[in-house]
Short mmCIF file of C-alpha atoms in Angstrom, two decimals:
data_model
loop_
_atom_site.label_atom_id
_atom_site.label_comp_id
_atom_site.label_asym_id
_atom_site.label_seq_id
_atom_site.Cartn_x
_atom_site.Cartn_y
_atom_site.Cartn_z
CA UNK A 18 151.00 217.89 58.78
CA UNK A 19 154.08 217.73 61.00
CA UNK A 20 152.78 220.58 63.17
CA UNK A 21 149.56 218.70 63.79
CA UNK A 22 151.57 215.60 64.76
CA UNK A 23 153.58 217.70 67.21
CA UNK A 24 150.31 218.97 68.70
CA UNK A 25 149.15 215.50 69.36
CA UNK A 26 146.57 215.46 66.62
CA UNK A 27 147.44 212.51 64.25
CA UNK A 28 143.84 212.35 63.09
CA UNK A 29 143.96 215.94 61.73
CA UNK A 30 147.38 215.43 60.28
CA UNK A 31 146.08 212.30 58.55
CA UNK A 32 143.33 214.32 56.83
CA UNK A 33 146.04 216.72 55.60
CA UNK A 34 148.21 213.95 54.24
CA UNK A 35 145.22 212.32 52.49
CA UNK A 36 144.69 215.43 50.43
CA UNK A 37 148.28 215.23 49.08
CA UNK A 38 148.73 213.97 45.48
CA UNK A 39 148.50 210.18 45.02
CA UNK A 40 152.06 210.08 43.70
CA UNK A 41 153.68 210.10 47.11
CA UNK A 42 157.40 209.35 47.43
CA UNK A 43 158.35 206.63 49.85
CA UNK A 44 159.18 209.03 52.86
CA UNK A 45 155.73 210.60 52.52
CA UNK A 46 154.13 207.16 52.45
CA UNK A 47 156.20 206.19 55.52
CA UNK A 48 154.97 209.36 57.31
CA UNK A 49 151.35 208.71 56.29
CA UNK A 50 151.75 204.94 57.49
CA UNK A 51 152.91 206.26 60.90
CA UNK A 52 149.77 208.54 61.17
CA UNK A 53 147.54 205.58 60.33
CA UNK A 54 149.16 203.50 63.06
CA UNK A 55 149.10 206.35 65.61
CA UNK A 56 145.34 206.77 64.80
CA UNK A 57 144.68 203.14 65.60
CA UNK A 58 144.49 201.73 62.05
CA UNK A 59 147.58 199.51 61.88
CA UNK A 60 145.92 197.45 59.14
CA UNK A 61 145.81 200.55 56.81
CA UNK A 62 149.45 201.33 57.72
CA UNK A 63 150.47 197.80 56.96
CA UNK A 64 148.68 197.71 53.46
CA UNK A 65 150.19 201.16 52.57
CA UNK A 66 153.77 200.07 53.19
CA UNK A 67 153.25 196.70 51.71
CA UNK A 68 152.29 198.34 48.38
CA UNK A 69 155.78 199.96 48.39
CA UNK A 70 158.46 197.58 49.61
CA UNK A 71 161.66 198.91 48.11
CA UNK A 72 162.51 202.01 50.21
CA UNK A 73 165.55 204.21 49.26
CA UNK A 74 168.63 203.92 51.26
CA UNK A 75 168.23 207.11 53.33
CA UNK A 76 165.10 205.96 55.05
CA UNK A 77 165.28 202.19 54.55
CA UNK A 78 166.23 201.44 58.19
CA UNK A 79 163.20 203.32 59.62
CA UNK A 80 161.03 201.84 57.05
CA UNK A 81 161.87 198.24 57.84
CA UNK A 82 161.74 198.83 61.61
CA UNK A 83 158.30 200.44 61.55
CA UNK A 84 156.93 197.82 59.15
CA UNK A 85 158.17 195.14 61.48
CA UNK A 86 156.46 196.85 64.38
CA UNK A 87 153.18 197.10 62.49
CA UNK A 88 153.29 193.42 61.12
CA UNK A 89 153.89 192.27 64.76
CA UNK A 90 150.90 194.26 65.96
CA UNK A 91 148.68 192.53 63.32
CA UNK A 92 150.09 189.09 64.03
CA UNK A 93 151.63 188.91 60.53
CA UNK A 94 154.61 186.93 61.82
CA UNK A 95 156.11 185.88 58.57
CA UNK A 96 156.38 189.50 57.42
CA UNK A 97 157.53 190.66 60.61
CA UNK A 98 160.46 188.14 60.61
CA UNK A 99 161.45 189.29 57.04
CA UNK A 100 161.23 192.95 58.11
CA UNK A 101 163.29 192.50 61.23
CA UNK A 102 165.92 190.51 59.21
CA UNK A 103 166.14 193.45 56.82
CA UNK A 104 166.29 195.91 59.65
CA UNK A 105 169.14 193.83 61.20
CA UNK A 106 171.30 194.44 58.06
CA UNK A 107 171.23 198.20 58.98
CA UNK A 108 171.70 197.48 62.75
CA UNK A 109 173.63 194.38 62.97
CA UNK A 110 174.28 194.79 66.82
CA UNK A 111 170.76 195.77 67.74
CA UNK A 112 169.70 193.63 70.83
CA UNK A 113 166.02 194.41 70.56
CA UNK A 114 165.76 193.29 66.83
CA UNK A 115 167.59 190.02 67.71
CA UNK A 116 165.29 189.38 70.64
CA UNK A 117 162.29 190.04 68.47
CA UNK A 118 163.46 187.53 65.93
CA UNK A 119 164.28 185.10 68.69
CA UNK A 120 160.64 185.40 70.04
CA UNK A 121 159.16 184.69 66.60
CA UNK A 122 161.48 181.70 66.10
CA UNK A 123 160.46 180.31 69.67
CA UNK A 124 156.76 181.02 69.00
CA UNK A 125 156.90 178.98 65.67
CA UNK A 126 159.19 176.38 67.31
CA UNK A 127 161.80 176.96 64.66
CA UNK A 128 164.84 175.52 66.52
CA UNK A 129 167.19 175.85 63.51
CA UNK A 130 166.44 179.51 63.16
CA UNK A 131 166.68 180.06 66.98
CA UNK A 132 170.08 178.33 67.01
CA UNK A 133 171.27 180.36 63.98
CA UNK A 134 170.27 183.62 65.72
CA UNK A 135 172.00 182.45 68.91
CA UNK A 136 175.21 181.89 66.98
CA UNK A 137 174.79 185.37 65.42
CA UNK A 138 174.09 186.92 68.75
CA UNK A 139 177.25 185.41 70.38
CA UNK A 140 179.55 186.27 67.53
CA UNK A 141 178.32 189.95 67.28
CA UNK A 142 177.38 190.86 70.83
CA UNK A 143 179.04 188.27 73.17
CA UNK A 144 175.92 188.02 75.36
CA UNK A 145 175.58 185.23 77.99
CA UNK A 146 171.91 184.97 76.93
CA UNK A 147 172.99 183.70 73.49
CA UNK A 148 175.63 181.44 74.97
CA UNK A 149 172.96 179.80 77.24
CA UNK A 150 170.76 179.21 74.21
CA UNK A 151 173.68 177.51 72.48
CA UNK A 152 174.23 175.29 75.68
CA UNK A 153 170.54 174.25 75.56
CA UNK A 154 170.80 173.08 71.85
CA UNK A 155 173.99 171.12 72.59
CA UNK A 156 172.41 169.51 75.51
CA UNK A 157 169.35 168.62 73.56
CA UNK A 158 171.53 166.97 70.76
CA UNK A 159 173.62 165.10 73.51
CA UNK A 160 176.70 166.89 72.08
CA UNK A 161 178.89 166.94 75.22
CA UNK A 162 182.01 168.25 73.55
CA UNK A 163 180.10 171.27 72.15
CA UNK A 164 178.48 171.80 75.51
CA UNK A 165 181.85 171.77 77.26
CA UNK A 166 182.98 174.34 74.71
CA UNK A 167 180.16 176.72 75.55
CA UNK A 168 180.65 176.27 79.24
CA UNK A 169 184.34 177.07 78.98
CA UNK A 170 183.54 180.23 76.99
CA UNK A 171 181.01 181.29 79.66
CA UNK A 172 183.74 180.88 82.51
CA UNK A 173 185.63 183.72 80.80
CA UNK A 174 182.96 186.12 81.61
CA UNK A 175 182.45 185.73 85.52
CA UNK A 176 180.34 188.84 86.03
CA UNK A 177 177.64 187.65 83.69
CA UNK A 178 177.33 184.31 85.46
CA UNK A 179 175.63 185.97 88.40
CA UNK A 180 172.53 186.03 86.38
CA UNK A 181 172.95 182.74 84.16
CA UNK A 182 170.77 180.00 85.49
CA UNK A 183 171.30 177.69 82.50
CA UNK A 184 175.13 177.87 82.84
CA UNK A 185 174.73 176.73 86.58
CA UNK A 186 172.36 173.97 85.59
CA UNK A 187 174.58 172.52 82.97
CA UNK A 188 177.66 173.16 85.09
CA UNK A 189 176.04 171.10 87.99
CA UNK A 190 175.22 168.25 85.56
CA UNK A 191 178.88 168.23 84.28
CA UNK A 192 180.40 168.31 87.88
CA UNK A 193 177.93 165.53 89.15
CA UNK A 194 178.96 163.25 86.26
CA UNK A 195 182.63 163.88 86.99
CA UNK A 196 182.13 163.10 90.72
CA UNK A 197 183.18 166.61 91.78
CA UNK A 198 180.61 166.94 94.61
CA UNK A 199 181.92 170.26 96.04
CA UNK A 200 181.85 172.04 92.69
CA UNK A 201 178.44 170.50 91.87
CA UNK A 202 176.99 171.63 95.14
CA UNK A 203 178.26 175.22 94.46
CA UNK A 204 176.69 175.17 90.96
CA UNK A 205 173.35 173.91 92.36
CA UNK A 206 173.52 176.71 95.12
CA UNK A 207 173.83 179.28 92.43
CA UNK A 208 170.95 177.80 90.62
CA UNK A 209 168.60 177.70 93.63
CA UNK A 210 169.55 181.48 94.28
CA UNK A 211 168.51 182.34 90.74
CA UNK A 212 165.59 180.09 90.29
CA UNK A 213 164.28 179.93 93.83
CA UNK A 214 162.78 176.67 95.19
CA UNK A 215 163.00 174.12 92.31
CA UNK A 216 162.03 170.56 92.92
CA UNK A 217 164.58 169.08 90.38
CA UNK A 218 167.44 171.22 91.82
CA UNK A 219 166.42 170.61 95.50
CA UNK A 220 166.37 166.74 94.95
CA UNK A 221 169.84 166.89 93.44
CA UNK A 222 171.04 168.96 96.40
CA UNK A 223 169.51 166.55 98.87
CA UNK A 224 171.34 163.43 97.23
CA UNK A 225 174.53 165.51 97.37
CA UNK A 226 174.16 166.36 101.02
CA UNK A 227 173.16 162.70 102.03
CA UNK A 228 176.14 161.43 100.03
CA UNK A 229 178.46 163.15 102.39
CA UNK A 230 180.17 161.10 105.10
CA UNK A 231 178.90 163.64 107.61
CA UNK A 232 175.39 164.68 106.84
CA UNK A 233 175.03 168.52 107.09
CA UNK A 234 171.72 168.72 109.05
CA UNK A 235 171.30 172.47 109.04
CA UNK A 236 171.85 172.77 105.20
CA UNK A 237 169.48 169.83 104.64
CA UNK A 238 166.88 171.59 106.98
CA UNK A 239 167.26 174.96 105.21
CA UNK A 240 166.79 173.21 101.66
CA UNK A 241 163.56 171.50 102.74
CA UNK A 242 162.09 174.74 104.60
CA UNK A 243 160.31 176.20 101.42
CA UNK A 244 158.44 172.95 101.00
CA UNK A 245 157.15 172.42 104.53
CA UNK A 246 154.08 174.68 104.27
CA UNK A 247 152.89 173.55 100.94
#
């Protein structure tokens, strides 16, 4: 069977595996499920693995990852979520597994789960993406002390801030509220650089420029340029 797989003949390999005794062990079942999936029958692959959901330790990681992949293909989100969570216990710092779980949480509008995953991601991987998610949840709850905490943590990783639009958005709001106009303008400029022309950000920048005692005409003109031909 393995030779046929290597030759790029999953269908032929499948026929060989199907002739095997019915009492397959878990690893043989996983190999068979892979062949079904490669042959285009994800449903059969899913059913085969679902009948046998207590893999032995030596191949459990591969089992849960593959089952999560097949469940996702079939739109079986509740299964996919459980499978990815089990896979995460074997790969606690796997970014792809974490992002797949985040996508599922967002798709099902499960804010609690999304926030829990963001906390997990920040604690285990120290990623700016997760820190930005935590900022959004604090902002939504109007928990300003918590937001301040996330912003100050982000400041300790300057290289990551070059690609962190949410950080600059919340930083600009914070600086505007404090009346720190130069710092707010800098944050908004970073935000425009990352997001491109954005009406909300542009409006805030215009107000800042007009609030100056000496209006900066060229900067104002450059800010409005993208909107002139619309």
